[in-house]
Amino acid sequence: MTMDLFDGATTLESQEQLAPGAMLLRGFAVAHERELLSALAEVIAQAPFRNMITPGGFRMSVGMSNCGALGWISDTAGYRYGPIDPLSGQPWPPLPEAFLQLATSAAERAGFSRFVPDACLINCYEPGSRLSLHQDRNERDFREPIVSVSLGLPVVFLFGGSSRSVPARRIGLMHGDVVVWGGPARLSYHGVLPLKEGFHSLVGAQRLNLTLRKAG
Ligand code: MD6
Ligand code: FE
């Protein structure tokens, strides 16, 4: 239990192994919420959220942007990482120091030392937005973990196995929760159920998710 002297709240931190290689760090990002959200606002001012098109031609319900040397892109040509934001024609905004430090320390806590991400995919969910079951496999080196930070409204995260046929567990992810995902869990199928209506005092009527990766 840690006391947050600034807003007088008591935040509960805990850790739970979801599967070998996948660790849920409850409340890990709460102490850094303000730095994370203000850095995020600066990124989004330069690279606004947009609804990308899947290779199959569907508009994704989740708004997405990126920061870091590489950003994840989906369009009718496929999924890939690239250095340029196709909306602005400019490089993606740099990875904020607060994102880098949180990712490295969360990875360390989960047993992955010296994780240095070069890409951060930023997801914005509004009520009804969902992410269907998928694997993250556009990164170059699957030995590197992924660090996922949840901010704002709670959501049900689906966590399955390395084939689509493994039934998915349902895990409630809340503001400040961090999931670190690597090793034998790196190619697990996962997704997000439709976001429910609600209001979060710092983030409003949405859920923001950062996934930090070493893509290149
Ligand atoms: C989300 N997350 O929570 C979507 N991918 O909004 C992901 O797709 C994800 O949380 C890889 C590792 C962790 C994740
Ligand atoms: Fe994913």
XYZ file of C-alpha atoms and ligand atoms in Angstrom:
231
model
C 0.000 0.000 0.000
C 1.394 3.439 -0.877
C 0.134 6.820 0.342
C -0.119 9.461 -2.330
C 0.469 12.686 -0.404
C -0.571 14.951 -3.278
C -4.187 13.980 -3.655
C -4.637 12.239 -0.348
C -5.677 8.997 -1.997
C -4.420 5.627 -0.890
C -3.590 3.461 -3.893
C -3.296 -0.254 -3.757
C -0.537 -1.824 -5.806
C -0.320 -5.547 -6.378
C 1.053 -8.032 -8.878
C -0.566 -11.028 -10.476
C 0.903 -13.452 -12.968
C -1.656 -13.966 -15.755
C 0.407 -16.684 -17.441
C 4.112 -17.488 -17.629
C 5.595 -14.292 -19.137
C 2.495 -12.123 -18.577
C 2.306 -10.014 -15.435
C -0.446 -7.648 -14.301
C 0.948 -4.798 -12.175
C -2.155 -3.286 -10.582
C -1.906 0.437 -9.913
C 1.711 0.653 -11.118
C 1.147 3.835 -13.168
C -1.133 5.682 -10.712
C 1.730 7.582 -9.070
C 2.732 8.927 -12.515
C -0.737 9.611 -13.925
C -0.346 13.374 -14.254
C 3.033 13.303 -16.047
C 1.773 10.544 -18.333
C -1.433 12.386 -19.227
C 0.248 15.734 -19.848
C 2.936 14.129 -22.041
C 0.167 12.270 -23.865
C -1.737 15.513 -24.526
C 1.398 16.993 -26.149
C 1.813 13.944 -28.377
C -1.835 14.023 -29.446
C -1.614 17.753 -30.257
C 1.043 16.833 -32.858
C -0.328 13.466 -33.986
C -4.109 13.378 -33.423
C -6.112 10.180 -32.933
C -7.457 8.718 -36.158
C -9.508 5.640 -36.992
C -7.270 3.475 -39.160
C -8.580 1.127 -41.838
C -7.937 -2.606 -41.524
C -6.362 -4.493 -44.451
C -9.869 -5.913 -45.012
C -11.284 -2.400 -45.465
C -13.018 -1.882 -42.083
C -12.701 1.321 -40.050
C -11.349 0.532 -36.572
C -13.549 1.742 -33.682
C -10.479 2.582 -31.581
C -8.760 5.916 -32.311
C -4.997 5.462 -32.674
C -1.799 7.462 -32.715
C 1.876 6.803 -31.999
C 5.026 8.293 -30.578
C 8.625 7.140 -30.758
C 10.971 6.441 -33.667
C 8.449 3.984 -35.123
C 4.657 3.972 -35.200
C 2.203 1.170 -35.909
C 0.060 1.707 -38.995
C -2.862 -0.154 -40.536
C -4.313 0.553 -43.968
C -5.503 -1.419 -46.967
C -1.858 -2.344 -47.724
C -1.526 -4.152 -44.344
C -0.134 -3.720 -40.824
C 3.395 -2.396 -40.334
C 5.665 -0.011 -38.433
C 6.980 3.167 -40.031
C 8.871 6.332 -39.015
C 6.423 8.816 -40.603
C 2.890 9.768 -39.542
C 0.892 9.391 -42.776
C -1.493 12.183 -41.656
C 1.162 14.877 -41.219
C 3.968 13.524 -43.379
C 6.246 14.234 -40.375
C 8.076 11.838 -38.022
C 5.968 10.610 -35.085
C 6.456 12.776 -31.956
C 9.335 11.618 -29.743
C 8.710 9.118 -26.955
C 8.212 11.173 -23.757
C 10.730 10.498 -20.986
C 7.856 9.624 -18.610
C 6.703 6.834 -20.969
C 10.221 5.468 -21.335
C 10.894 5.411 -17.588
C 7.568 3.795 -16.755
C 8.032 1.113 -19.421
C 11.569 0.243 -18.353
C 10.658 0.066 -14.665
C 7.483 -1.990 -15.256
C 9.382 -4.433 -17.479
C 12.094 -4.737 -14.833
C 9.473 -5.466 -12.161
C 8.091 -8.232 -14.366
C 11.538 -9.763 -14.898
C 12.552 -8.233 -18.255
C 15.696 -6.187 -17.700
C 16.906 -3.280 -19.873
C 13.737 -2.931 -21.937
C 14.143 0.157 -24.161
C 11.049 0.744 -26.320
C 11.272 2.619 -29.637
C 7.528 2.699 -30.350
C 4.381 3.515 -28.419
C 0.957 2.808 -29.903
C -1.697 4.971 -28.250
C -5.287 3.699 -28.294
C -8.323 5.870 -27.509
C -11.563 4.034 -26.679
C -14.946 5.734 -26.553
C -18.096 3.951 -25.372
C -18.675 1.049 -27.756
C -15.071 0.928 -29.056
C -13.591 -2.566 -29.027
C -10.523 -4.428 -30.226
C -11.050 -7.919 -31.576
C -8.828 -10.845 -30.631
C -5.372 -10.507 -32.203
C -1.676 -11.276 -31.765
C 0.976 -8.545 -31.817
C 3.418 -9.823 -34.397
C 4.659 -6.867 -36.432
C 7.673 -6.324 -34.154
C 11.082 -7.580 -35.212
C 12.196 -9.427 -32.079
C 9.650 -11.434 -30.071
C 12.160 -11.819 -27.231
C 11.336 -8.218 -26.290
C 8.239 -7.730 -24.092
C 5.375 -5.272 -24.529
C 4.324 -2.924 -21.734
C 0.669 -1.866 -21.747
C -0.616 1.019 -19.600
C -4.343 1.591 -18.989
C -5.670 5.085 -18.188
C -9.229 6.287 -17.668
C -12.340 4.122 -17.822
C -12.136 0.428 -16.896
C -12.489 -2.256 -19.553
C -12.645 -6.029 -19.855
C -9.430 -7.343 -21.404
C -9.515 -10.750 -23.091
C -6.415 -12.859 -22.646
C -6.179 -16.166 -24.489
C -3.390 -18.480 -25.554
C -1.062 -18.820 -28.528
C -3.829 -20.223 -30.735
C -7.270 -18.741 -31.359
C -8.944 -21.869 -30.008
C -7.712 -21.365 -26.413
C -10.646 -19.848 -24.450
C -9.841 -16.282 -23.367
C -9.800 -15.211 -19.716
C -11.563 -11.930 -18.883
C -9.535 -9.469 -16.858
C -10.811 -6.109 -15.635
C -8.209 -3.431 -16.349
C -8.475 -0.157 -14.458
C -6.854 3.256 -14.477
C -3.154 2.875 -13.687
C -2.926 -0.856 -14.301
C 0.095 -2.047 -16.295
C 0.376 -5.373 -18.110
C 3.823 -6.653 -19.099
C 3.775 -9.303 -21.708
C 6.701 -11.301 -23.060
C 8.604 -14.575 -23.070
C 6.255 -17.555 -23.518
C 3.193 -15.204 -23.471
C 4.499 -12.886 -26.184
C 2.250 -14.212 -28.969
C -0.893 -14.710 -26.859
C -4.181 -13.744 -28.480
C -5.838 -10.804 -26.745
C -8.530 -8.187 -27.237
C -10.783 -5.663 -25.533
C -14.590 -5.888 -25.061
C -16.723 -2.847 -25.999
C -16.076 0.053 -23.603
C -18.992 0.904 -21.315
C -20.185 4.472 -20.694
C -18.670 6.196 -17.696
C -16.653 9.159 -16.502
C -13.149 9.205 -15.058
C -12.153 12.282 -13.042
C -8.839 12.833 -14.883
C -9.466 11.252 -18.282
C -13.184 11.865 -18.884
C -15.505 9.574 -20.839
C -12.789 7.471 -22.481
C -10.097 4.876 -21.984
C -6.530 5.514 -23.137
C -4.047 2.686 -23.562
C -0.324 2.954 -24.229
C 1.494 -0.090 -25.566
C 5.239 0.357 -25.546
C 7.248 -1.882 -27.817
C 10.702 -2.444 -29.189
C 9.555 -2.646 -32.796
C 12.728 -2.155 -34.811
C -5.596 -2.263 -25.136
N -3.909 -3.723 -25.889
O -5.482 -2.658 -23.996
C -5.065 -3.034 -26.286
N -1.239 -5.747 -27.016
O -6.174 -1.224 -25.390
C -3.252 -4.546 -26.680
O -3.612 -4.822 -27.803
C -2.037 -5.170 -26.146
O -2.524 -4.595 -23.891
C -0.116 -6.355 -26.594
C 0.247 -6.379 -25.274
C -0.562 -5.783 -24.350
C -1.727 -5.171 -24.782
Fe -2.262 -6.023 -28.925
